[in-house]
Amino acid sequence: MAIRNIVTSEDPILSKPCRTVEEFDDKLGQLIDDMFETLEKAKGLGLAAPQVGILKRVFVMDVGDGRVEAVNPVILKESGKQRDVEGCLSCPNQWGYVTRPNKCRLRAYDRHGKEFTMDLKELGCRCACHETDHLDGLLFTRLVDEFVQMEDA
């Protein structure tokens, strides 16, 4: 495993849509392992492949109830609303209020190509939506309705 560099918001790769993963191979598994290691070192909740310079539809997250690896993720349905402060490893020192669904159903594949669905709520839903946005080239800063200083958050 290796810790990868996290690209910042100035990098144009973060505004590009990612390609669908078609090969579920050792290279994909290595990317996912590296992303988890990078996420852990950065003390983040989620990390999308474009944040480490790879335009593939992959994200990893761990919001405290276990690791999730999502390849070719799709948010199938959403319900409710929540408004809370978000940050991003690619946008250091930027924080702001974003409204997201309170619950969602995620469909994705694991590193071996096995399809799964999971129902997420609150922080898990927020994180999955944030990371899925990255895969579509959308930074959270475009969704912020009020920027805040971290000590205000």
Coordinates of N, CA and C in Angstrom, one line a residue:
M1 N 0.8 -1.2 0.0 CA 0.0 0.0 0.0 C 0.9 1.2 0.0
A2 N 0.3 2.3 -0.5 CA 1.0 3.6 -0.5 C 0.1 4.8 -0.3
I3 N 0.7 5.8 0.3 CA -0.1 7.0 0.6 C 0.1 7.8 -0.7
R4 N -1.0 8.3 -1.2 CA -1.0 9.1 -2.5 C -1.2 10.5 -2.1
N5 N -0.7 11.4 -3.0 CA -0.9 12.8 -2.9 C -2.4 13.2 -3.1
I6 N -2.9 14.1 -2.3 CA -4.3 14.5 -2.5 C -4.2 15.8 -3.3
V7 N -4.9 15.9 -4.4 CA -4.9 17.1 -5.3 C -5.8 18.1 -4.7
T8 N -5.5 19.4 -4.9 CA -6.3 20.4 -4.3 C -7.2 21.1 -5.4
S9 N -8.1 21.9 -4.9 CA -9.2 22.5 -5.7 C -8.7 23.2 -7.0
E10 N -7.5 23.6 -7.0 CA -6.9 24.3 -8.2 C -6.7 23.4 -9.4
D11 N -6.6 22.1 -9.1 CA -6.3 21.1 -10.1 C -7.6 20.8 -11.0
P12 N -7.4 21.0 -12.3 CA -8.6 20.8 -13.2 C -9.2 19.4 -13.2
I13 N -8.4 18.4 -12.7 CA -8.9 17.1 -12.7 C -10.2 17.0 -11.8
L14 N -10.3 17.8 -10.8 CA -11.4 17.8 -9.9 C -12.7 18.3 -10.5
S15 N -12.7 18.9 -11.7 CA -13.9 19.4 -12.4 C -14.3 18.5 -13.5
K16 N -13.6 17.4 -13.7 CA -13.9 16.5 -14.8 C -14.7 15.3 -14.3
P17 N -15.7 14.8 -15.2 CA -16.4 13.6 -14.8 C -15.5 12.4 -15.0
C18 N -15.7 11.4 -14.1 CA -14.8 10.2 -14.1 C -15.4 9.1 -15.0
R19 N -14.5 8.3 -15.4 CA -14.9 7.1 -16.3 C -15.4 6.0 -15.5
T20 N -16.3 5.2 -16.1 CA -16.8 4.0 -15.4 C -15.7 3.0 -15.4
V21 N -15.6 2.3 -14.2 CA -14.6 1.2 -14.1 C -15.1 0.0 -14.8
E22 N -14.3 -0.6 -15.7 CA -14.7 -1.8 -16.4 C -13.8 -3.0 -16.1
E23 N -12.7 -2.8 -15.5 CA -11.8 -3.9 -15.2 C -11.7 -4.0 -13.6
F24 N -12.1 -5.1 -13.1 CA -12.0 -5.3 -11.7 C -10.8 -6.2 -11.5
D25 N -9.6 -5.6 -11.3 CA -8.4 -6.4 -11.3 C -7.5 -5.9 -10.1
D26 N -6.3 -6.5 -10.0 CA -5.4 -6.2 -8.9 C -5.1 -4.7 -8.9
K27 N -5.0 -4.0 -10.0 CA -4.7 -2.6 -10.1 C -5.8 -1.8 -9.4
L28 N -7.0 -2.2 -9.6 CA -8.1 -1.5 -8.9 C -8.1 -1.8 -7.4
G29 N -7.8 -3.0 -7.0 CA -7.6 -3.3 -5.6 C -6.5 -2.5 -4.9
Q30 N -5.4 -2.3 -5.7 CA -4.3 -1.5 -5.1 C -4.7 -0.1 -5.0
L31 N -5.4 0.4 -5.9 CA -5.9 1.8 -5.8 C -6.8 2.0 -4.6
I32 N -7.7 1.1 -4.4 CA -8.6 1.1 -3.2 C -7.8 1.0 -1.9
D33 N -6.9 0.1 -1.9 CA -6.0 0.0 -0.6 C -5.3 1.3 -0.4
D34 N -4.7 1.9 -1.5 CA -4.0 3.1 -1.3 C -4.9 4.3 -0.9
M35 N -6.1 4.3 -1.4 CA -7.0 5.3 -1.0 C -7.4 5.2 0.4
F36 N -7.6 4.0 0.9 CA -7.9 3.9 2.4 C -6.8 4.3 3.2
E37 N -5.5 4.0 2.8 CA -4.4 4.4 3.6 C -4.2 5.9 3.6
T38 N -4.4 6.5 2.4 CA -4.4 7.9 2.3 C -5.4 8.6 3.1
L39 N -6.6 8.1 3.1 CA -7.8 8.6 3.9 C -7.4 8.6 5.3
E40 N -6.9 7.5 5.8 CA -6.6 7.3 7.2 C -5.5 8.3 7.7
K41 N -4.5 8.4 6.8 CA -3.4 9.4 7.2 C -3.9 10.8 7.2
A42 N -4.8 11.1 6.3 CA -5.4 12.5 6.2 C -6.4 12.8 7.3
K43 N -6.9 11.7 8.0 CA -7.9 11.8 9.0 C -9.2 12.3 8.4
G44 N -9.6 11.8 7.2 CA -10.8 12.2 6.5 C -11.9 11.2 6.7
L45 N -13.0 11.5 6.2 CA -14.2 10.5 6.2 C -14.4 9.8 4.9
G46 N -14.0 10.5 3.8 CA -14.2 9.9 2.5 C -13.2 10.5 1.5
L47 N -12.9 9.7 0.5 CA -11.9 10.1 -0.6 C -12.4 9.5 -1.9
A48 N -12.4 10.3 -2.9 CA -12.7 9.9 -4.3 C -11.5 9.8 -5.1
A49 N -11.5 8.9 -6.1 CA -10.3 8.7 -6.9 C -9.8 9.9 -7.6
P50 N -10.6 10.8 -8.1 CA -10.1 12.0 -8.7 C -9.2 12.9 -7.7
Q51 N -9.5 12.7 -6.4 CA -8.7 13.5 -5.4 C -7.3 13.0 -5.3
V52 N -7.0 11.8 -5.8 CA -5.7 11.3 -5.9 C -5.2 11.2 -7.4
G53 N -5.9 12.0 -8.2 CA -5.4 12.1 -9.6 C -5.9 11.1 -10.6
I54 N -6.9 10.2 -10.2 CA -7.4 9.1 -11.0 C -8.8 9.4 -11.4
L55 N -9.1 9.5 -12.7 CA -10.4 9.7 -13.2 C -11.2 8.4 -13.4
K56 N -11.5 7.8 -12.3 CA -12.3 6.5 -12.2 C -13.4 6.7 -11.2
R57 N -14.5 6.0 -11.4 CA -15.6 6.2 -10.6 C -15.5 5.2 -9.3
V58 N -14.6 5.7 -8.4 CA -14.3 4.9 -7.2 C -14.3 5.9 -6.0
F59 N -14.9 5.5 -4.9 CA -14.6 6.3 -3.7 C -14.6 5.3 -2.5
V60 N -13.9 5.8 -1.5 CA -13.9 5.0 -0.2 C -14.3 5.9 0.9
M61 N -14.9 5.3 1.9 CA -15.3 6.1 3.1 C -15.3 5.3 4.3
D62 N -15.2 6.0 5.5 CA -15.3 5.4 6.8 C -15.8 6.4 7.7
V63 N -17.1 6.4 8.0 CA -17.6 7.4 8.9 C -17.8 6.9 10.3
G64 N -17.1 5.8 10.6 CA -17.1 5.3 12.0 C -17.8 4.0 12.2
D65 N -18.5 3.5 11.1 CA -19.2 2.2 11.3 C -18.7 1.2 10.2
G66 N -17.4 1.3 9.8 CA -16.8 0.4 8.9 C -16.5 1.0 7.6
R67 N -15.5 0.4 7.0 CA -15.0 0.9 5.7 C -16.0 0.5 4.6
V68 N -16.2 1.4 3.6 CA -17.0 1.2 2.4 C -16.1 1.5 1.2
E69 N -16.0 0.6 0.3 CA -15.4 0.9 -1.0 C -16.5 0.8 -2.1
A70 N -16.6 1.8 -2.9 CA -17.7 1.9 -3.8 C -17.1 2.2 -5.2
V71 N -17.3 1.2 -6.1 CA -16.9 1.3 -7.5 C -18.2 1.5 -8.3
N72 N -18.1 2.5 -9.2 CA -19.3 2.8 -10.1 C -20.5 3.0 -9.3
P73 N -20.4 3.9 -8.2 CA -21.6 4.1 -7.3 C -22.7 4.9 -8.0
V74 N -23.9 4.6 -7.6 CA -25.1 5.4 -8.0 C -26.0 5.6 -6.8
I75 N -26.4 6.8 -6.6 CA -27.4 7.1 -5.6 C -28.8 6.7 -6.2
L76 N -29.4 5.7 -5.7 CA -30.7 5.2 -6.3 C -31.9 6.0 -5.9
K77 N -31.9 6.4 -4.6 CA -33.0 7.2 -4.1 C -32.5 8.0 -2.9
E78 N -33.2 9.1 -2.7 CA -32.9 10.0 -1.6 C -34.2 10.4 -0.9
S79 N -34.1 10.7 0.4 CA -35.3 11.2 1.1 C -34.8 12.2 2.3
G80 N -35.7 13.1 2.6 CA -35.4 14.0 3.7 C -34.3 15.0 3.3
K81 N -34.0 15.9 4.3 CA -33.0 16.9 4.1 C -32.2 17.1 5.4
Q82 N -30.9 17.4 5.2 CA -30.1 17.8 6.4 C -29.2 18.9 5.9
R83 N -29.0 19.8 6.8 CA -28.0 20.9 6.4 C -27.0 20.9 7.5
D84 N -25.7 20.8 7.1 CA -24.6 20.8 8.0 C -23.4 21.3 7.4
V85 N -22.3 21.4 8.2 CA -21.1 21.9 7.7 C -20.3 20.8 7.0
E86 N -19.7 21.1 5.9 CA -18.8 20.1 5.2 C -17.5 20.7 5.0
G87 N -16.5 19.9 4.9 CA -15.2 20.3 4.4 C -14.7 19.2 3.4
C88 N -13.5 19.4 2.9 CA -13.0 18.4 1.9 C -11.5 18.4 1.9
L89 N -10.9 17.2 1.8 CA -9.5 17.1 1.8 C -8.8 17.8 0.7
S90 N -9.6 18.1 -0.4 CA -9.0 18.8 -1.6 C -9.2 20.3 -1.5
C91 N -9.9 20.7 -0.4 CA -10.2 22.2 -0.2 C -9.8 22.5 1.2
P92 N -8.5 22.5 1.5 CA -8.1 22.8 2.9 C -8.6 24.1 3.4
N93 N -9.0 24.1 4.6 CA -9.4 25.3 5.3 C -10.6 26.0 4.7
Q94 N -11.4 25.2 4.0 CA -12.7 25.7 3.5 C -13.8 24.9 4.1
W95 N -14.8 25.5 4.7 CA -15.9 24.9 5.4 C -17.2 25.6 5.0
G96 N -18.2 24.9 4.9 CA -19.5 25.6 4.6 C -20.7 24.7 4.8
Y97 N -21.9 25.3 5.0 CA -23.1 24.6 5.1 C -23.6 24.1 3.7
V98 N -23.9 22.9 3.7 CA -24.5 22.2 2.5 C -25.7 21.5 2.9
T99 N -26.8 21.6 2.1 CA -28.0 20.8 2.3 C -27.9 19.5 1.4
R100 N -28.1 18.4 2.0 CA -28.0 17.1 1.4 C -29.2 16.3 1.8
P101 N -29.5 15.1 1.2 CA -30.5 14.2 1.6 C -30.1 13.7 3.0
N102 N -31.1 13.3 3.8 CA -30.9 12.7 5.1 C -30.7 11.2 5.0
K103 N -31.3 10.6 4.0 CA -31.2 9.2 3.8 C -31.0 9.0 2.3
C104 N -30.3 7.9 1.9 CA -30.1 7.5 0.5 C -29.9 6.0 0.4
R105 N -30.1 5.5 -0.8 CA -29.8 4.2 -1.1 C -28.7 4.2 -2.1
L106 N -27.6 3.6 -1.8 CA -26.4 3.5 -2.7 C -26.3 2.2 -3.3
R107 N -26.1 2.1 -4.7 CA -25.7 0.9 -5.3 C -24.3 1.1 -5.9
A108 N -23.5 0.0 -5.7 CA -22.1 0.1 -6.2 C -21.6 -1.3 -6.3
Y109 N -20.3 -1.4 -6.6 CA -19.6 -2.7 -6.7 C -18.4 -2.6 -5.8
D110 N -18.0 -3.8 -5.3 CA -16.7 -3.8 -4.6 C -15.6 -4.1 -5.5
R111 N -14.4 -4.2 -5.0 CA -13.2 -4.3 -5.9 C -13.2 -5.6 -6.7
H112 N -14.1 -6.6 -6.4 CA -14.1 -7.8 -7.1 C -15.3 -7.8 -8.1
G113 N -16.0 -6.8 -8.2 CA -17.1 -6.7 -9.2 C -18.4 -7.2 -8.6
K114 N -18.5 -7.4 -7.3 CA -19.7 -7.9 -6.7 C -20.6 -6.6 -6.4
E115 N -21.8 -6.7 -6.9 CA -22.8 -5.6 -6.7 C -23.3 -5.6 -5.3
F116 N -23.6 -4.4 -4.7 CA -24.2 -4.3 -3.4 C -25.1 -3.1 -3.4
T117 N -26.0 -3.1 -2.5 CA -26.8 -1.8 -2.2 C -26.7 -1.6 -0.7
M118 N -26.7 -0.4 -0.3 CA -26.8 -0.1 1.2 C -27.6 1.2 1.4
D119 N -28.3 1.1 2.5 CA -29.1 2.3 2.9 C -28.2 3.1 3.9
L120 N -28.1 4.3 3.6 CA -27.3 5.2 4.4 C -28.1 6.3 5.0
K121 N -27.7 6.8 6.2 CA -28.5 8.0 6.7 C -27.5 8.9 7.4
E122 N -27.9 10.1 7.5 CA -27.2 11.2 8.2 C -25.7 11.3 7.7
L123 N -24.7 11.1 8.5 CA -23.3 11.4 8.1 C -22.9 10.4 6.9
G124 N -23.4 9.2 7.0 CA -23.0 8.2 5.9 C -23.6 8.6 4.6
C125 N -24.8 9.1 4.6 CA -25.5 9.6 3.4 C -24.8 10.9 2.9
R126 N -24.5 11.8 3.8 CA -23.8 13.0 3.4 C -22.4 12.7 2.8
C127 N -21.7 11.8 3.3 CA -20.4 11.4 2.8 C -20.5 10.8 1.4
A128 N -21.4 9.8 1.3 CA -21.6 9.2 0.0 C -22.0 10.1 -1.1
C129 N -22.9 11.1 -0.8 CA -23.3 12.1 -1.7 C -22.1 13.0 -2.1
H130 N -21.4 13.4 -1.1 CA -20.2 14.3 -1.3 C -19.2 13.6 -2.3
E131 N -18.9 12.3 -2.0 CA -17.9 11.6 -2.8 C -18.4 11.3 -4.2
T132 N -19.7 11.0 -4.3 CA -20.3 10.8 -5.6 C -20.2 12.1 -6.5
D133 N -20.5 13.2 -5.8 CA -20.3 14.5 -6.5 C -18.9 14.6 -7.1
H134 N -17.9 14.2 -6.3 CA -16.5 14.3 -6.9 C -16.4 13.5 -8.2
L135 N -17.1 12.4 -8.3 CA -17.0 11.5 -9.5 C -17.6 12.2 -10.7
D136 N -18.5 13.2 -10.4 CA -19.2 13.9 -11.5 C -18.5 15.3 -11.7
G137 N -17.4 15.5 -11.1 CA -16.6 16.7 -11.3 C -17.2 17.9 -10.5
L138 N -17.9 17.7 -9.4 CA -18.5 18.7 -8.6 C -17.9 18.8 -7.2
L139 N -17.3 20.0 -6.9 CA -16.8 20.2 -5.6 C -17.9 20.7 -4.7
F140 N -17.8 20.4 -3.4 CA -18.8 20.8 -2.4 C -18.9 22.3 -2.3
T141 N -17.8 23.1 -2.7 CA -17.9 24.5 -2.6 C -18.9 25.1 -3.5
R142 N -19.3 24.4 -4.5 CA -20.3 25.0 -5.5 C -21.7 24.8 -4.9
L143 N -21.8 24.0 -3.8 CA -23.1 23.8 -3.2 C -23.3 24.5 -1.8
V144 N -22.2 25.1 -1.4 CA -22.3 25.8 -0.1 C -23.2 27.0 -0.1
D145 N -24.1 27.1 0.9 CA -24.9 28.3 1.0 C -24.4 29.3 2.0
E146 N -23.5 28.9 2.8 CA -22.9 29.8 3.8 C -21.5 29.3 4.2
F147 N -20.4 30.0 3.8 CA -19.1 29.6 4.3 C -18.9 30.0 5.7
V148 N -18.1 29.2 6.4 CA -17.9 29.5 7.9 C -16.4 29.2 8.2
Q149 N -15.9 29.8 9.2 CA -14.6 29.6 9.8 C -14.7 28.3 10.6
M150 N -13.7 27.5 10.6 CA -13.7 26.2 11.3 C -14.1 26.4 12.8
E151 N -13.7 27.4 13.5 CA -14.1 27.6 14.9 C -15.5 27.9 15.0
D152 N -16.2 28.4 13.9 CA -17.6 28.6 14.0 C -18.5 27.3 13.7
A153 N -17.8 26.4 13.1 CA -18.5 25.2 12.6 C -19.0 24.3 13.7

